[in-house]
CSV table of C-alpha atoms in Angstrom, one decimal:
chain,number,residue,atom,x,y,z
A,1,UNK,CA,-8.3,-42.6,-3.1
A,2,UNK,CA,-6.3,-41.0,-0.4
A,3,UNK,CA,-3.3,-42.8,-1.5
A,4,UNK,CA,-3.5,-41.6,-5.3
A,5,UNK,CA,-3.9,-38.5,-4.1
A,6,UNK,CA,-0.6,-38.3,-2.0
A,7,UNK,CA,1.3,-39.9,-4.9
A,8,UNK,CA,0.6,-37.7,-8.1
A,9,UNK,CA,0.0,-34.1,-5.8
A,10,UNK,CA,2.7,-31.1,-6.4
A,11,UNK,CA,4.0,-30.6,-2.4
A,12,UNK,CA,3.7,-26.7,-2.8
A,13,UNK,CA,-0.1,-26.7,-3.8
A,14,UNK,CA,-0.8,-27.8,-0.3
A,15,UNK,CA,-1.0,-25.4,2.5
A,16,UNK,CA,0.3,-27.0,4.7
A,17,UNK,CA,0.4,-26.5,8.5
A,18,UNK,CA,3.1,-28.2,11.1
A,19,UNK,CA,2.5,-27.7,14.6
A,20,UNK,CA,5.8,-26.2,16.5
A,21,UNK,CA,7.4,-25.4,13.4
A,22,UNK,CA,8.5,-21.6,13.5
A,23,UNK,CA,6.6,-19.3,10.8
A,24,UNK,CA,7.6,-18.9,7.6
A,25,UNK,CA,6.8,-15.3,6.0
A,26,UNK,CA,6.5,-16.7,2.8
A,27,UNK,CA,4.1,-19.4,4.0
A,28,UNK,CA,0.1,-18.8,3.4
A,29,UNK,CA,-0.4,-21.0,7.0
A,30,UNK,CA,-1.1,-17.9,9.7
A,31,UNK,CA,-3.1,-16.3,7.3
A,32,UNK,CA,-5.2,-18.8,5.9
A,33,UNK,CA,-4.9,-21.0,9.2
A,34,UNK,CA,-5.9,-24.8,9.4
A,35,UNK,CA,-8.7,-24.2,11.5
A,36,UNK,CA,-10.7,-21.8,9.0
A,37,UNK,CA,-10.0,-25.1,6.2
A,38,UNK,CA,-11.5,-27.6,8.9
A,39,UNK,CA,-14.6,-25.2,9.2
A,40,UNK,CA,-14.8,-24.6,5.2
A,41,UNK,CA,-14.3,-28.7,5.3
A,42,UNK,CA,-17.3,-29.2,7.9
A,43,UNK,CA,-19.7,-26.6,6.4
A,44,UNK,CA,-19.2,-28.2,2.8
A,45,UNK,CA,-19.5,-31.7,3.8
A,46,UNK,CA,-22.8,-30.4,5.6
A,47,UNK,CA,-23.9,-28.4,2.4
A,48,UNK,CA,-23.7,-31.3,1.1
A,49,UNK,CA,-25.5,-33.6,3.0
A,50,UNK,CA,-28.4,-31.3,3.3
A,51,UNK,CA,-28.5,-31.5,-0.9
A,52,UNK,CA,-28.8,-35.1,-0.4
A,53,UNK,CA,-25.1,-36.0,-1.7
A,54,UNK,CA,-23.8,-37.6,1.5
A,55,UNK,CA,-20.7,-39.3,-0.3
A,56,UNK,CA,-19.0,-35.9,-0.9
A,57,UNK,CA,-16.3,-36.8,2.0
A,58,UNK,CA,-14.0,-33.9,1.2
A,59,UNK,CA,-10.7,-33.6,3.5
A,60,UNK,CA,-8.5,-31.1,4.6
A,61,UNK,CA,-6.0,-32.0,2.4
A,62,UNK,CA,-8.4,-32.0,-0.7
A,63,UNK,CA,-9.7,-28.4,0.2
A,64,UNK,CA,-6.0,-27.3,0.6
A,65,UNK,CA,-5.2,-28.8,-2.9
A,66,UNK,CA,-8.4,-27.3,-4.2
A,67,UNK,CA,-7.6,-23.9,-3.7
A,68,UNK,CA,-3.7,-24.1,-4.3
A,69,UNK,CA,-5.7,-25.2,-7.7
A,70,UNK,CA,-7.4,-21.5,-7.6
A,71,UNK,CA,-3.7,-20.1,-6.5
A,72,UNK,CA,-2.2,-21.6,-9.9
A,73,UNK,CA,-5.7,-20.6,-12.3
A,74,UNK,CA,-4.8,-17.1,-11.2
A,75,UNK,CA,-1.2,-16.8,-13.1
A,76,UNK,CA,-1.9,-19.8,-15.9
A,77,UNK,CA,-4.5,-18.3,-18.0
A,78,UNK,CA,-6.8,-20.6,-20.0
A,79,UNK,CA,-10.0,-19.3,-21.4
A,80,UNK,CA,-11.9,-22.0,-19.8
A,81,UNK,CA,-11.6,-23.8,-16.3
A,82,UNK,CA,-11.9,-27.3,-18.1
A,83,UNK,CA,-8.9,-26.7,-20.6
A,84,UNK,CA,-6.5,-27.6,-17.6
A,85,UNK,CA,-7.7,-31.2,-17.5
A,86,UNK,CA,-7.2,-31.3,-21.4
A,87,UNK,CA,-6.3,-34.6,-22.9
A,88,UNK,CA,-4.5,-32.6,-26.3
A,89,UNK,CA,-0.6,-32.1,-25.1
A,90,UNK,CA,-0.6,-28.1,-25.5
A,91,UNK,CA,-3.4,-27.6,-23.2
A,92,UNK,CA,-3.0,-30.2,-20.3
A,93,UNK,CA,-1.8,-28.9,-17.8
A,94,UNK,CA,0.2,-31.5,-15.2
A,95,UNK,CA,0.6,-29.9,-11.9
A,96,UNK,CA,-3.0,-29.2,-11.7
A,97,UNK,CA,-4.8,-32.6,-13.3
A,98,UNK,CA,-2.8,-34.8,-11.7
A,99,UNK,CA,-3.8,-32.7,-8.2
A,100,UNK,CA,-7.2,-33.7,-8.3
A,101,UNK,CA,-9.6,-34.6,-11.5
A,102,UNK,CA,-11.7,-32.1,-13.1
A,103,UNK,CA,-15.2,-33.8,-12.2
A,104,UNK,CA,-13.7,-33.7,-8.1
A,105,UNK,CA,-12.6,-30.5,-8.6
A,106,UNK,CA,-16.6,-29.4,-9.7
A,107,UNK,CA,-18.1,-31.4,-7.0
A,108,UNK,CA,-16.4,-29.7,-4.6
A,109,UNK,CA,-16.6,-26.0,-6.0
A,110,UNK,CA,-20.4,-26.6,-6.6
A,111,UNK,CA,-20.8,-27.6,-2.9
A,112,UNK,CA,-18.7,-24.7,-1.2
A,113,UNK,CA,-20.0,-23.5,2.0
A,114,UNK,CA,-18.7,-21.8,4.6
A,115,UNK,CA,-21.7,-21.8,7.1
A,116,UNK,CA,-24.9,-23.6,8.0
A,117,UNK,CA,-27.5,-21.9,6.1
A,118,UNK,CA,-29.8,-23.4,9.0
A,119,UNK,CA,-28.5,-21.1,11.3
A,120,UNK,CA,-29.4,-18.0,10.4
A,121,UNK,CA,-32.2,-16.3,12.0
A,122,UNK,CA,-35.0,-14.7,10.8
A,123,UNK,CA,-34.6,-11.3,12.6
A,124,UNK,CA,-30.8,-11.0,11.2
A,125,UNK,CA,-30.2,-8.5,9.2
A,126,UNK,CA,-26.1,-9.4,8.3
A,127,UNK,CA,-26.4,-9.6,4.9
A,128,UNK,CA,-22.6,-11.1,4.9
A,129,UNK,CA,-23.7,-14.1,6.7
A,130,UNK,CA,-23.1,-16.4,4.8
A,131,UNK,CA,-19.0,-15.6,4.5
A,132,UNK,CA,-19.0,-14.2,8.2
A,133,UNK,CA,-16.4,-16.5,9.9
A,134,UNK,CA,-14.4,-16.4,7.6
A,135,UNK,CA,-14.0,-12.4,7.5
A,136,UNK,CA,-13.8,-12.4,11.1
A,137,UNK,CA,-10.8,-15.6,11.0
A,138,UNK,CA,-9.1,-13.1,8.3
A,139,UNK,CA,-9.3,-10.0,10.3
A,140,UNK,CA,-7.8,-11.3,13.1
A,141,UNK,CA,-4.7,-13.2,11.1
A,142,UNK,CA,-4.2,-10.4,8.8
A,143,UNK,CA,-3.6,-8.0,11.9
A,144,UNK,CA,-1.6,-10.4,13.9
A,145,UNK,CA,0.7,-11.9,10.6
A,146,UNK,CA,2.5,-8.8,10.3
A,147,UNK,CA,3.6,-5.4,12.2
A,148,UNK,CA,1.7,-2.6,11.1
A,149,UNK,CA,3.8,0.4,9.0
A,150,UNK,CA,4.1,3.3,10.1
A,151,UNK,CA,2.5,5.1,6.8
A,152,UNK,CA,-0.9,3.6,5.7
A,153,UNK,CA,-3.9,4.5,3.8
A,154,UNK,CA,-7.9,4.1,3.9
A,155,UNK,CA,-9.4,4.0,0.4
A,156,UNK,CA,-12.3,1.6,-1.2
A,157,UNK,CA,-12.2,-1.3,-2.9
A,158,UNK,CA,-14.6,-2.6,-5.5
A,159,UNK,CA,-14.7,-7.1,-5.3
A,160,UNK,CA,-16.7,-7.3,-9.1
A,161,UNK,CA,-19.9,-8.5,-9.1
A,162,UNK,CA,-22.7,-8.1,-11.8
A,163,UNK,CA,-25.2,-10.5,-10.1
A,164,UNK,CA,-28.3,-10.3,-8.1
A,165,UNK,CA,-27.1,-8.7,-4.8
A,166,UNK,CA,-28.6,-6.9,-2.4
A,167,UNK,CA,-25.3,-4.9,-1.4
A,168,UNK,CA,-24.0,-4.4,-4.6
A,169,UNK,CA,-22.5,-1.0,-5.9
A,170,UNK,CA,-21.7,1.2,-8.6
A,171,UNK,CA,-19.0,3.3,-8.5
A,172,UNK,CA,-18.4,4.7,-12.3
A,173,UNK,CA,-15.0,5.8,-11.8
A,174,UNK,CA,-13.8,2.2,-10.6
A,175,UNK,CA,-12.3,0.0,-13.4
A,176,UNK,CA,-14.7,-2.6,-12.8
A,177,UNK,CA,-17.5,0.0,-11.4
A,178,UNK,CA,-20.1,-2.9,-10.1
A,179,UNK,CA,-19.5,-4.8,-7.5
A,180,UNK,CA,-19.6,-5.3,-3.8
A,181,UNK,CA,-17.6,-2.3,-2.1
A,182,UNK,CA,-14.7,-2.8,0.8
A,183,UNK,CA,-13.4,-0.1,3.1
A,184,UNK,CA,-9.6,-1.2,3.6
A,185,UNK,CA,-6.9,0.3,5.5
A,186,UNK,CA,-3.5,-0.9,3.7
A,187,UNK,CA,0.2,-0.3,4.3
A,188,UNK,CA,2.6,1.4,1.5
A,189,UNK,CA,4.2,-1.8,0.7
A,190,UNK,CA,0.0,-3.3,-0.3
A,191,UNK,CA,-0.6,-5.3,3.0
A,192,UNK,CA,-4.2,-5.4,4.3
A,193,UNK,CA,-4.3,-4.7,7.9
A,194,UNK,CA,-7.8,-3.8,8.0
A,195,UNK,CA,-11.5,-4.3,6.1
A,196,UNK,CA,-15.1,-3.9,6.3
A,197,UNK,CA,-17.2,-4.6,3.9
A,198,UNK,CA,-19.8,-1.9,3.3
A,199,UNK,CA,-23.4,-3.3,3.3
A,200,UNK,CA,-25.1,-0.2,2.5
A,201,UNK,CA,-28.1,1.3,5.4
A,202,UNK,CA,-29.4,-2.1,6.5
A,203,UNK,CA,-26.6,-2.4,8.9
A,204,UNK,CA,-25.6,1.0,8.8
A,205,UNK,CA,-24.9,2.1,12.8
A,206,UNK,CA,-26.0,5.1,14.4
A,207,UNK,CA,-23.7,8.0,13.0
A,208,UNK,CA,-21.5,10.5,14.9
A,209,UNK,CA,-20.6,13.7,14.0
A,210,UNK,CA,-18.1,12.7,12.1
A,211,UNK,CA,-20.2,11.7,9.4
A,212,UNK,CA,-20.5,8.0,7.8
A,213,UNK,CA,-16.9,8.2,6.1
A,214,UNK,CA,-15.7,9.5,9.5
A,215,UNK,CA,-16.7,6.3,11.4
A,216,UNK,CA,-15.2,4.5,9.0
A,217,UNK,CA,-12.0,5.9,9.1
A,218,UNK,CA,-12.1,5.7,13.4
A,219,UNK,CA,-13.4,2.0,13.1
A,220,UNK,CA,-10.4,0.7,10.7
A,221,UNK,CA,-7.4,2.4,13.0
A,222,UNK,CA,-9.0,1.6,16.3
A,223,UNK,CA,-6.0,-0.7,16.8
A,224,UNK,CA,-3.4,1.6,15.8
A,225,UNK,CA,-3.8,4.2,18.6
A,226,UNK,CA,-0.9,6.2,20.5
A,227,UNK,CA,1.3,4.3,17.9
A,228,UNK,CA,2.6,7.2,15.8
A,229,UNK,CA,0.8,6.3,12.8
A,230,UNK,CA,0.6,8.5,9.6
A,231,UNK,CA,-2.9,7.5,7.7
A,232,UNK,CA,-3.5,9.4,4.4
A,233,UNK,CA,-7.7,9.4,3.1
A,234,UNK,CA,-9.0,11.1,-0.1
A,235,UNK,CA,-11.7,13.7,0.2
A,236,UNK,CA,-14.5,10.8,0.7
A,237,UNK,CA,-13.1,10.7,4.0
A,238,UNK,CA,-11.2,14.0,5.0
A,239,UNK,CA,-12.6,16.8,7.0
A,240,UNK,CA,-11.3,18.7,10.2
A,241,UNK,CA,-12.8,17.1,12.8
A,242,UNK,CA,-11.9,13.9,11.8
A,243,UNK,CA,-8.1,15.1,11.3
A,244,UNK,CA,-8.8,16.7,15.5
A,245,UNK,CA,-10.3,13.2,16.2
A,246,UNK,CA,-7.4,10.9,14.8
A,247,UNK,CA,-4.6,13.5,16.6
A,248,UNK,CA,-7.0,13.3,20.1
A,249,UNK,CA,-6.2,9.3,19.4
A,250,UNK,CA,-2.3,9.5,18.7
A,251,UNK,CA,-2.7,9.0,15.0
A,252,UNK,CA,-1.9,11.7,12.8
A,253,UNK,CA,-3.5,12.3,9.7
A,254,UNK,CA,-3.6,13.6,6.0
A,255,UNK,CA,-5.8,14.1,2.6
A,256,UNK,CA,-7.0,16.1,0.4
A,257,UNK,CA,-10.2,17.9,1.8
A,258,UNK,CA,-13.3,19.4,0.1
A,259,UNK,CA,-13.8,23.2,0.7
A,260,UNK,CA,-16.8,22.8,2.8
A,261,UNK,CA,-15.5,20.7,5.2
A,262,UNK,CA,-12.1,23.0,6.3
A,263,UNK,CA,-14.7,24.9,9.3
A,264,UNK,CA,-14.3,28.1,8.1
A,265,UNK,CA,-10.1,27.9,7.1
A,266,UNK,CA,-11.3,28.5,3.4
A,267,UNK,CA,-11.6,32.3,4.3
A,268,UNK,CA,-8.5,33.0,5.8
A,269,UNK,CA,-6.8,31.9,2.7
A,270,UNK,CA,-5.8,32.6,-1.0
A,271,UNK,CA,-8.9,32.4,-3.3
A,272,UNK,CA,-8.1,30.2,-6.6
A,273,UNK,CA,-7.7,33.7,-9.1
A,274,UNK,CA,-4.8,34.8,-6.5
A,275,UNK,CA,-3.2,31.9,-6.5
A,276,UNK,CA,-3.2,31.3,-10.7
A,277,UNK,CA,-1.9,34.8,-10.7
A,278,UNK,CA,1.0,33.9,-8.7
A,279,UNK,CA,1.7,31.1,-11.1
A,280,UNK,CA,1.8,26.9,-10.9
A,281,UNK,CA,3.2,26.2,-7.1
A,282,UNK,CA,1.5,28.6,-5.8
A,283,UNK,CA,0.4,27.9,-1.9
A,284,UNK,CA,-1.6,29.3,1.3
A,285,UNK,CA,-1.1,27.6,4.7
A,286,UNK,CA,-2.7,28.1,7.5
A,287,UNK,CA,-2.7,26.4,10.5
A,288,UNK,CA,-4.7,26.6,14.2
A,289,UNK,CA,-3.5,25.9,17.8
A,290,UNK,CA,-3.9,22.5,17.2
A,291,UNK,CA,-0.9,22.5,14.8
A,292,UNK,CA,-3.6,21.3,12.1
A,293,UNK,CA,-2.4,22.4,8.9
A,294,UNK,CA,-4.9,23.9,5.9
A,295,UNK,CA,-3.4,24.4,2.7
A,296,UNK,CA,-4.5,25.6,-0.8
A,297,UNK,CA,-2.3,24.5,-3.2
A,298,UNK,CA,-1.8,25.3,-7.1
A,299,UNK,CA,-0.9,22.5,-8.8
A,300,UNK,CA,-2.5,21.6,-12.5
A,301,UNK,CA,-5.9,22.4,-10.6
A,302,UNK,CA,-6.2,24.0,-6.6
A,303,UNK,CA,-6.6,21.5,-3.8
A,304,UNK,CA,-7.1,21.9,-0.2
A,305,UNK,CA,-4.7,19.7,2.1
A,306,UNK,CA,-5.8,19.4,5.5
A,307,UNK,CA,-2.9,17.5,8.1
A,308,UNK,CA,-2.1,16.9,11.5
A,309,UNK,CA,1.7,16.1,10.3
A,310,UNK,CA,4.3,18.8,11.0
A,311,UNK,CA,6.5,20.7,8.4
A,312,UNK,CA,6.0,22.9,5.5
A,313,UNK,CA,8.3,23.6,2.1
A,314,UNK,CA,7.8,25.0,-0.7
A,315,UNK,CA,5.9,22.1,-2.2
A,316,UNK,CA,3.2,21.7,1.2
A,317,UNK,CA,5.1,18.3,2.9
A,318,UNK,CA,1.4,17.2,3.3
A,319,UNK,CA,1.0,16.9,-0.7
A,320,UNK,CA,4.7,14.8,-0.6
A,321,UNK,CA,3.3,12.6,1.7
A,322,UNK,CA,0.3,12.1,0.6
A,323,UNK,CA,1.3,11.2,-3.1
A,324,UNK,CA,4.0,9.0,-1.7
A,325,UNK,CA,2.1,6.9,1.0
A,326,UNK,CA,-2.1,7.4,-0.2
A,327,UNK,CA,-1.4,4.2,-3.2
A,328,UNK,CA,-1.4,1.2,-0.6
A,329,UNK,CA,-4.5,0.3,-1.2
A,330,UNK,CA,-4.6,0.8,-5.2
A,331,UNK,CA,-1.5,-1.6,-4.5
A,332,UNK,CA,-3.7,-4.2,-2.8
A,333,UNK,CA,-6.4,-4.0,-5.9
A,334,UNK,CA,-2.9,-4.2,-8.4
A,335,UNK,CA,-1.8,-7.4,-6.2
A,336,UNK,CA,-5.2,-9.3,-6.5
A,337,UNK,CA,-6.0,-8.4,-10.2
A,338,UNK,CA,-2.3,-9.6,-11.4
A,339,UNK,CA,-4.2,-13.3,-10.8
A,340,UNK,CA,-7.5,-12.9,-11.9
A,341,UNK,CA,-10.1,-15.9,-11.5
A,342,UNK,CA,-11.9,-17.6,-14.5
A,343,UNK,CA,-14.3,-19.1,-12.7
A,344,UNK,CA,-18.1,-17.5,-12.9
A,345,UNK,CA,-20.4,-18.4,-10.4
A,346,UNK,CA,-23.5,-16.6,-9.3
A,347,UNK,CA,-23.2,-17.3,-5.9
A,348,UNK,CA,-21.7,-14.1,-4.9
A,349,UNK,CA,-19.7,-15.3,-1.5
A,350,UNK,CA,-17.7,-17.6,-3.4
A,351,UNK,CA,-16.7,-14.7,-5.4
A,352,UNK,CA,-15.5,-12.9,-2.1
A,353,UNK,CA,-13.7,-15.8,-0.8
A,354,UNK,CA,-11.2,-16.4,-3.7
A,355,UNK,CA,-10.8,-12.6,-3.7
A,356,UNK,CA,-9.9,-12.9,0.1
A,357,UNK,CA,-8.0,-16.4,-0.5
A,358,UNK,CA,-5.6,-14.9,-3.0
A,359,UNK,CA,-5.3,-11.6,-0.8
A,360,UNK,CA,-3.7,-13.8,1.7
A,361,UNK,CA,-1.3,-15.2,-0.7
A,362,UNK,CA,-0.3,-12.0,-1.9
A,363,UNK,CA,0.5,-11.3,1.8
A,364,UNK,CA,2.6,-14.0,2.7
A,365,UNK,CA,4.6,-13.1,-0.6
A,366,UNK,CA,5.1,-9.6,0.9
A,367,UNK,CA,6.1,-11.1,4.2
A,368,UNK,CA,8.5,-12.9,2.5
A,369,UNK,CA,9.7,-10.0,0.4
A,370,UNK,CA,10.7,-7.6,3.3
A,371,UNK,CA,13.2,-10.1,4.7
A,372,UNK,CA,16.6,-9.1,4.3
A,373,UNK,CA,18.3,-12.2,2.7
A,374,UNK,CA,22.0,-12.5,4.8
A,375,UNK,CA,24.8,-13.2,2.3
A,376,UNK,CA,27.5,-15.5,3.4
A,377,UNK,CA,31.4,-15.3,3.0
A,378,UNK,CA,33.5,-12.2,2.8
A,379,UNK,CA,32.7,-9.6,1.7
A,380,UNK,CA,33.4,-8.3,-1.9
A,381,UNK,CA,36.4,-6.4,-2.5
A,382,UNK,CA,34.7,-4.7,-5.4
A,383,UNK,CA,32.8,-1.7,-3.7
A,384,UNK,CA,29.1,-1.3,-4.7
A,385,UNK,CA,28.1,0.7,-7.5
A,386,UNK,CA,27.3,4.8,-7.0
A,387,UNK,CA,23.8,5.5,-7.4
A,388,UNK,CA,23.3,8.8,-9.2
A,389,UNK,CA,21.1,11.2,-7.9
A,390,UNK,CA,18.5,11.8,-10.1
A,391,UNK,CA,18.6,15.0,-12.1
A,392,UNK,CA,15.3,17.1,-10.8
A,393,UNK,CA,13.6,19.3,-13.9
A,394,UNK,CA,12.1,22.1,-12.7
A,395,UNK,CA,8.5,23.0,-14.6
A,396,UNK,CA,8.8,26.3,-17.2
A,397,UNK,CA,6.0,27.8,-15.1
A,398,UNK,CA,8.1,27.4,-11.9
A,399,UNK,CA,11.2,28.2,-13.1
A,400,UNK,CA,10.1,31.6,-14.9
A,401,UNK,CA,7.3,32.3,-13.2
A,402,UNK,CA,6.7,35.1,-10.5
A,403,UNK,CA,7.3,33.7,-6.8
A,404,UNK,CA,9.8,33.5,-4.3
A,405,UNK,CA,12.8,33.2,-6.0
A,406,UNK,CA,15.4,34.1,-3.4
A,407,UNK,CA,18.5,31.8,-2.5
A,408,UNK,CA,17.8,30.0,0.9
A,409,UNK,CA,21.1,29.2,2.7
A,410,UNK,CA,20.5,25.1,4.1
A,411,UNK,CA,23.6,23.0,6.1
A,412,UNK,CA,25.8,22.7,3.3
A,413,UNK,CA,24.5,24.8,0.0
A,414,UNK,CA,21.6,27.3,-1.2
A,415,UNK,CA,18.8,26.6,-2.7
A,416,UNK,CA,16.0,28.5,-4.4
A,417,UNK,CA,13.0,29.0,-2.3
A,418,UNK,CA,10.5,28.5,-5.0
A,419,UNK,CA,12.0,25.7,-7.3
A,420,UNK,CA,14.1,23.9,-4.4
A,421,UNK,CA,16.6,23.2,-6.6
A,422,UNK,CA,20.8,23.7,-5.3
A,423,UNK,CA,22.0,27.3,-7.0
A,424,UNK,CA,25.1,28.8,-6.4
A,425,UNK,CA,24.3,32.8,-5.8
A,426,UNK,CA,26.0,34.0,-8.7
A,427,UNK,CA,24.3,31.4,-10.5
A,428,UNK,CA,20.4,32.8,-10.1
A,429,UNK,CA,19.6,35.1,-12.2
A,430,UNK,CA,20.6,33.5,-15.3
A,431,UNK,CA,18.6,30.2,-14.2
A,432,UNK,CA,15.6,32.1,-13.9
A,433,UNK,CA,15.9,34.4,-17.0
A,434,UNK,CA,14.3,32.6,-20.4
A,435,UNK,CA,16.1,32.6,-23.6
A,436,UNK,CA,14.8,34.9,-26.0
């Protein structure tokens, strides 16, 4: 059996592992490592035996190929799991029957295990027990496979789930709103660094005075401290003491903030009906000893921004930053869904696994990415092309509206202190008078 298997199997769907080999980026092998596939091989095998089916015998080599199987079923989309093991030529699908046989291929996703339900005692309350060591191998690989940005974000995630499940959630705004939720803390370019899965008040700890959200935030970058990291939250998260807390720990921080939360900063500035008077792009800052920034901000709706990052223009530099680093973890969710799984089981932590499996992949590919790719032989003669600069259209209610429109002189030109757009002096009035 071993030999067929070695004949007819695609090289790539293994994950291999070589000892003293340097790491490849681009390989899945230091984030789903060997030893976690000999423990999903043992459990299984002992699942197994326990159901009375003690000729199950799967390898290392079989669970590799099984879930490079998962890897492929993710980006080749039949409507049914069978259909890949097709005898009619515009269904079967080589590189995965010839991998292993459709009835293997059951027995061994029907026996998945990846702990000994004998184990578990009855005073524990982990309600993630059953998928345990393998969140705890991930944490630690995930960290360790790659240096941590410098700008990250902490957001939810939703793993769907419609079955019986004790921690399962419903969050109506989500795509797929039920499900099992995940606190992550991801990098701009959609690496997981960090996760915890939320399991609701069962294993809830004792909260601070930072609140629930707080503690969440504090747990996720505990290994990010006196690092200069920027780590951007929505207002599920963001209040001022947690913005004081992450500075006290050399991390500063950034997010949109509800108005009860800003410890009294709501009443030093701009109400809403003074700000739409002033027009869209309207602003309020104000800031403490700390160098913790408050600011209203009229956009299509007012928003308070609360930050611990320095610098202020006319557009706050908190809502710049925040737009462009606070979508790493939508990123991570964009990633994962790109190779969705057809496979429906009710068992709920084989759901989470695949979802965790193909996170990995999606990793290593982003490892892989970032490498600068040297180019040999001379250089090119022919120079590279000239990017243009992109043309920036400033809003009707901007450009027109009341405000600061005075010319600002930077290093090199002026600008206009209300639509930060380049102006020559003479140049102003007619940009900011309409056509009748």
């Amino acid at each position: 059996h071993n030999k067929k298997l070695q004949k007819h199997k695609p090289r790539w769907l293994l994950l291999q592992t070589t000892a003293g080999r340097k790491r490849d980026p681009g390989n899945t092998e230091h984030l789903f490592p060997a030893d976690l596939i000999d423990d999903i091989v043992h459990n299984t095998n002992l699942y197994a035996l326990q159901k009375g089916r003690e000729n199950l015998a799967v390898t290392r080599e079989e669970m590799q190929i099984f879930l490079g199987i998962n890897m492929v079923m993710g980006y080749i989309r039949y409507p049914r799991a069978r259909m890949y093991w097709s005898s009619e030529d515009g269904l079967h699908l080589r590189l995965i029957a010839n991998a292993m046989s459709v009835n293997r291929y059951d027995q061994i996703l029907g026996y998945l295990h990846f702990v000994d339900n004998y184990t578990c005692q009855p005073a524990n309350t982990d309600r993630l027990f059953k998928v345990r060591p393998v969140l705890c191998a991930l944490q630690e690989t995930f960290k360790a496979a790659a240096d941590p940005e410098e700008f990250q974000s902490i957001d939810e995630q939703i793993i769907p789930f419609k079955g019986l499940l004790s921690i399962k959630q419903y969050i109506p705004k989500k795509p797929k709103p039920w499900g099992m939720k995940v606190w992550v803390r991801a990098g701009t370019s959609g690496y997981m660094y960090r996760f915890e899965v939320y399991q609701g008040s069962a294993r809830r700890e004792r909260v601070s005075w930072l609140g629930m959200a707080g503690d969440v935030v504090m747990r996720l970058c505990d290994d990010i401290k006196h690092k200069n990291h920027k780590v951007f939250f929505d207002n599920y998260f963001c209040s001022i003491p947690l913005i004081e807390a992450l500075k006290d720990c050399g991390i500063y921080g950034a997010g949109t903030c509800r108005a009860n939360r800003l410890k009294g900063a709501n009443q030093k500035l701009k109400s809403e009906w003074q700000l739409k008077e002033e027009g869209r792009g309207a602003c309020s800052v104000v800031s403490d000893n700390a160098n913790i920034t408050v600011t209203h901000w009229l956009n299509s709706l007012a928003i308070h921004m609360a930050s611990s990052c320095p610098g202020h223009v006319q557009r706050p530099f908190s809502v710049a930053l925040y737009n462009q680093h606070m979508g790493g973890v939508d990123l991570v969710d964009q990633c994962v869904a790109m190779y969705p799984h057809r496979c429906r089981k009710k068992r709920w932590y084989i759901r989470m696994n695949l979802l965790l499996f193909k996170a990995s992949v999606a990793h290593a590919l982003i490892n892989a990415g970032s490498l600068q790719q040297s180019r040999r032989g001379r250089p090119s003669a022919t120079p590279p092309p000239v990017k243009r600069k992109a043309v920036t259209k400033v809003p009707r209610e901007v450009r027109f509206g009341t405000g600061n429109h005075w010319p600002q002189l930077t290093e090199t030109k002026y600008i206009c202190m209300q639509c930060c757009v380049p102006l020559c002096p003479g140049c102003f009035v007619n940009f900011h008078t309409a056509c009748v």
